[in-house]
Short mmCIF file of N, CA and C in Angstrom, two decimals:
data_model
loop_
_atom_site.label_atom_id
_atom_site.label_comp_id
_atom_site.label_asym_id
_atom_site.label_seq_id
_atom_site.Cartn_x
_atom_site.Cartn_y
_atom_site.Cartn_z
N UNK A 1 -8.97 20.00 -4.85
CA UNK A 1 -8.31 19.26 -5.86
C UNK A 1 -6.61 18.99 -5.95
N UNK A 2 -6.47 17.85 -6.32
CA UNK A 2 -5.09 17.66 -6.58
C UNK A 2 -4.14 18.25 -7.52
N UNK A 3 -3.34 18.72 -7.31
CA UNK A 3 -2.69 19.34 -8.75
C UNK A 3 -1.14 19.11 -8.88
N UNK A 4 -0.68 18.94 -9.86
CA UNK A 4 0.87 18.62 -9.74
C UNK A 4 2.27 20.07 -9.55
N UNK A 5 2.72 19.52 -9.04
CA UNK A 5 3.72 20.74 -8.45
C UNK A 5 4.19 21.11 -9.99
N UNK A 6 5.05 22.10 -10.07
CA UNK A 6 5.38 22.81 -11.57
C UNK A 6 6.81 22.19 -11.51
N UNK A 7 7.37 22.13 -10.70
CA UNK A 7 8.82 21.04 -10.63
C UNK A 7 8.46 19.36 -11.22
N UNK A 8 7.47 18.73 -10.99
CA UNK A 8 7.14 17.23 -11.18
C UNK A 8 6.85 17.23 -12.81
N UNK A 9 6.85 16.16 -13.06
CA UNK A 9 7.23 15.64 -14.49
C UNK A 9 6.03 14.16 -14.50
N UNK A 10 5.42 13.88 -15.47
CA UNK A 10 4.64 13.10 -15.40
C UNK A 10 5.17 11.74 -16.15
N UNK A 11 6.34 12.43 -16.63
CA UNK A 11 7.71 10.97 -17.28
C UNK A 11 6.95 10.59 -19.01
N UNK A 12 7.31 9.57 -19.13
CA UNK A 12 6.82 8.60 -20.74
C UNK A 12 5.39 8.73 -20.47
N UNK A 13 4.53 8.78 -21.25
CA UNK A 13 3.08 8.67 -21.40
C UNK A 13 2.84 7.45 -22.01
N UNK A 14 3.16 7.35 -23.15
CA UNK A 14 3.10 6.36 -24.15
C UNK A 14 3.74 4.84 -24.17
N UNK A 15 4.66 5.32 -24.19
CA UNK A 15 5.98 4.30 -24.34
C UNK A 15 6.96 3.87 -23.09
N UNK A 16 7.75 2.92 -22.73
CA UNK A 16 9.10 3.17 -21.82
C UNK A 16 8.56 2.59 -20.54
N UNK A 17 9.15 2.33 -19.19
CA UNK A 17 9.01 2.41 -17.92
C UNK A 17 7.82 2.90 -17.52
N UNK A 18 7.17 2.33 -16.05
CA UNK A 18 6.04 2.81 -16.27
C UNK A 18 5.78 2.26 -14.52
N UNK A 19 5.34 2.98 -13.48
CA UNK A 19 5.31 2.23 -12.38
C UNK A 19 3.90 1.54 -12.25
N UNK A 20 4.30 0.27 -11.86
CA UNK A 20 2.96 -1.25 -11.57
C UNK A 20 2.27 -0.60 -10.29
N UNK A 21 2.95 0.10 -9.50
CA UNK A 21 2.55 0.10 -8.38
C UNK A 21 2.43 1.42 -7.75
N UNK A 22 2.20 2.25 -6.87
CA UNK A 22 2.09 3.57 -6.60
C UNK A 22 1.63 3.48 -4.79
N UNK A 23 2.67 4.20 -3.98
CA UNK A 23 2.57 4.41 -2.33
C UNK A 23 1.49 5.90 -2.38
N UNK A 24 0.45 5.57 -1.50
CA UNK A 24 -0.32 6.37 -1.16
C UNK A 24 0.31 7.64 0.10
N UNK A 25 0.09 9.08 -0.78
CA UNK A 25 0.83 9.80 -0.22
C UNK A 25 -0.36 11.00 -0.03
N UNK A 26 -0.12 11.45 0.54
CA UNK A 26 1.21 12.52 1.51
C UNK A 26 0.86 11.82 2.92
N UNK A 27 1.78 11.69 3.72
CA UNK A 27 1.93 11.07 4.90
C UNK A 27 2.20 12.05 6.04
N UNK A 28 1.92 11.98 7.06
CA UNK A 28 1.90 12.53 8.40
C UNK A 28 3.54 13.08 8.62
N UNK A 29 4.46 14.47 8.70
CA UNK A 29 5.97 14.46 8.76
C UNK A 29 6.15 15.02 10.00
N UNK A 30 6.81 14.23 10.95
CA UNK A 30 7.28 14.86 12.48
C UNK A 30 8.42 15.89 11.75
N UNK A 31 8.91 15.83 10.84
CA UNK A 31 10.09 16.78 10.39
C UNK A 31 9.34 18.22 10.25
N UNK A 32 8.16 18.09 9.48
CA UNK A 32 7.38 19.41 9.06
C UNK A 32 5.79 19.52 9.17
N UNK A 33 5.56 19.51 10.65
CA UNK A 33 4.11 19.19 11.30
C UNK A 33 3.24 19.65 10.24
N UNK A 34 3.32 21.13 10.09
CA UNK A 34 2.16 21.99 9.17
C UNK A 34 2.08 21.47 7.57
N UNK A 35 3.02 20.61 7.42
CA UNK A 35 3.07 20.24 5.71
C UNK A 35 3.54 18.53 5.73
N UNK A 36 2.17 17.83 5.06
CA UNK A 36 2.61 16.63 4.94
C UNK A 36 3.74 16.29 4.00
N UNK A 37 4.07 15.31 3.85
CA UNK A 37 5.52 14.85 3.21
C UNK A 37 4.51 13.91 1.99
N UNK A 38 5.23 14.24 0.53
CA UNK A 38 4.35 14.46 -0.24
C UNK A 38 5.18 13.85 -1.67
N UNK A 39 4.60 13.90 -2.76
CA UNK A 39 5.49 13.11 -4.09
C UNK A 39 6.06 12.02 -4.21
N UNK A 40 6.98 11.91 -5.05
CA UNK A 40 7.83 10.82 -5.17
C UNK A 40 8.77 10.20 -3.91
N UNK A 41 9.59 11.46 -3.58
CA UNK A 41 10.11 11.22 -2.38
C UNK A 41 9.54 11.20 -1.30
N UNK A 42 8.13 11.20 -1.16
CA UNK A 42 7.78 10.13 -0.19
C UNK A 42 7.25 8.61 -0.27
N UNK A 43 6.64 8.54 -1.61
CA UNK A 43 6.05 7.28 -1.86
C UNK A 43 7.00 6.35 -1.98
N UNK A 44 8.57 6.86 -2.71
CA UNK A 44 9.46 5.82 -3.15
C UNK A 44 10.02 4.90 -2.16
N UNK A 45 10.19 5.80 -0.95
CA UNK A 45 10.57 4.79 0.22
C UNK A 45 9.47 4.15 1.27
N UNK A 46 7.96 4.84 0.81
CA UNK A 46 7.08 4.01 1.64
C UNK A 46 7.35 2.52 1.13
N UNK A 47 6.44 2.80 -0.20
CA UNK A 47 6.62 1.22 -1.26
C UNK A 47 7.98 0.41 -1.11
N UNK A 48 9.34 1.35 -0.90
CA UNK A 48 10.31 0.38 -0.78
C UNK A 48 10.45 -0.44 0.71
N UNK A 49 10.02 0.68 1.51
CA UNK A 49 9.64 -0.21 3.35
C UNK A 49 8.93 -1.07 3.19
N UNK A 50 7.67 -1.21 2.91
CA UNK A 50 6.94 -2.06 3.20
C UNK A 50 7.37 -3.36 2.41
N UNK A 51 7.93 -3.23 0.98
CA UNK A 51 8.58 -4.30 0.55
C UNK A 51 9.24 -5.04 1.46
N UNK A 52 10.15 -4.08 2.17
CA UNK A 52 11.09 -4.67 2.87
C UNK A 52 10.73 -5.35 3.79
N UNK A 53 9.65 -4.63 4.84
CA UNK A 53 8.84 -5.40 5.96
C UNK A 53 8.14 -7.02 5.17
N UNK A 54 7.42 -6.83 4.04
CA UNK A 54 7.37 -8.31 3.72
C UNK A 54 8.41 -8.98 3.38
N UNK A 55 9.59 -8.98 2.40
CA UNK A 55 10.64 -9.62 2.79
C UNK A 55 10.93 -10.34 3.92
N UNK A 56 11.49 -9.47 4.84
CA UNK A 56 12.23 -10.04 5.86
C UNK A 56 11.25 -10.97 6.89
N UNK A 57 9.60 -10.74 6.56
CA UNK A 57 8.80 -11.55 6.86
C UNK A 57 8.82 -13.02 6.21
N UNK A 58 9.39 -13.40 5.18
CA UNK A 58 9.31 -14.47 4.78
C UNK A 58 8.89 -14.94 3.60
N UNK A 59 8.00 -13.73 3.07
CA UNK A 59 6.96 -13.54 2.21
C UNK A 59 7.71 -13.73 0.70
N UNK A 60 7.53 -14.96 -0.17
CA UNK A 60 8.77 -15.35 -0.82
C UNK A 60 7.75 -14.27 -2.38
N UNK A 61 6.58 -14.08 -2.47
CA UNK A 61 6.51 -13.17 -3.58
C UNK A 61 6.06 -11.96 -3.02
N UNK A 62 6.98 -10.95 -2.96
CA UNK A 62 6.84 -9.82 -2.58
C UNK A 62 5.58 -9.02 -4.02
N UNK A 63 6.26 -9.10 -4.76
CA UNK A 63 5.65 -8.60 -5.95
C UNK A 63 4.02 -8.92 -6.24
N UNK A 64 4.31 -10.03 -6.07
CA UNK A 64 2.78 -10.32 -6.31
C UNK A 64 1.41 -10.53 -5.21
N UNK A 65 2.40 -10.26 -3.84
CA UNK A 65 1.76 -9.51 -2.49
C UNK A 65 0.93 -8.54 -2.86
N UNK A 66 2.19 -7.43 -2.84
CA UNK A 66 1.84 -5.75 -3.39
C UNK A 66 0.82 -6.10 -4.50
N UNK A 67 0.83 -6.62 -5.30
CA UNK A 67 -0.37 -6.49 -6.63
C UNK A 67 -1.80 -6.86 -5.96
N UNK A 68 -1.49 -8.19 -5.61
CA UNK A 68 -2.54 -8.51 -5.03
C UNK A 68 -3.58 -7.70 -4.32
N UNK A 69 -3.03 -6.97 -3.25
CA UNK A 69 -3.07 -5.84 -2.32
C UNK A 69 -3.42 -4.50 -2.89
N UNK A 70 -3.29 -4.47 -4.05
CA UNK A 70 -3.26 -3.24 -4.67
C UNK A 70 -4.83 -2.56 -5.18
N UNK A 71 -5.18 -1.06 -4.85
CA UNK A 71 -6.65 -0.91 -5.16
C UNK A 71 -6.30 0.11 -6.13
N UNK A 72 -7.01 -0.14 -7.11
CA UNK A 72 -7.09 1.32 -8.29
C UNK A 72 -7.85 1.80 -7.51
N UNK A 73 -7.19 3.18 -8.86
CA UNK A 73 -7.75 4.46 -8.14
C UNK A 73 -7.85 5.56 -9.72
N UNK A 74 -8.42 4.55 -10.49
CA UNK A 74 -8.91 5.31 -11.47
C UNK A 74 -8.21 5.21 -12.97
N UNK A 75 -8.14 6.57 -13.63
CA UNK A 75 -7.09 6.62 -14.53
C UNK A 75 -6.37 6.98 -14.80
N UNK A 76 -5.37 7.28 -15.10
CA UNK A 76 -4.50 8.15 -15.10
C UNK A 76 -4.75 9.82 -15.77
N UNK A 77 -4.44 10.52 -15.03
CA UNK A 77 -4.25 12.14 -14.97
C UNK A 77 -3.36 12.92 -15.30
N UNK A 78 -3.28 13.67 -16.46
CA UNK A 78 -2.02 14.35 -16.67
C UNK A 78 -1.40 15.34 -15.59
N UNK A 79 -2.35 16.13 -15.15
CA UNK A 79 -2.30 16.90 -14.10
C UNK A 79 -1.97 16.63 -12.56
N UNK A 80 -2.36 14.87 -12.28
CA UNK A 80 -1.10 14.35 -10.84
C UNK A 80 -0.98 13.64 -11.76
N UNK A 81 -0.83 12.61 -12.80
CA UNK A 81 0.58 11.40 -12.71
C UNK A 81 0.26 10.79 -12.27
N UNK A 82 -0.66 10.34 -11.67
CA UNK A 82 -1.50 8.73 -11.26
C UNK A 82 -2.30 7.98 -12.35
N UNK A 83 -2.44 6.76 -11.57
CA UNK A 83 -3.85 6.15 -12.64
C UNK A 83 -2.96 5.11 -12.54
#
């Protein structure tokens, strides 16, 4: 089962900014082959890279394209912080 790392924070739960999209992690890492690269340190550049690829390909509505392609993964979990 997935568990939130002790140094990680869930952030605001009821108000304030929230992410509308999340990137899938963990991802394989050549830097650390025995341990996949995970967390926001992996997800943020992965999502930003995909947005940059779409923008470079001339996609006019990058946000809308990402939102249409997104998959819902269930409700929010205070333990894993996603949803």
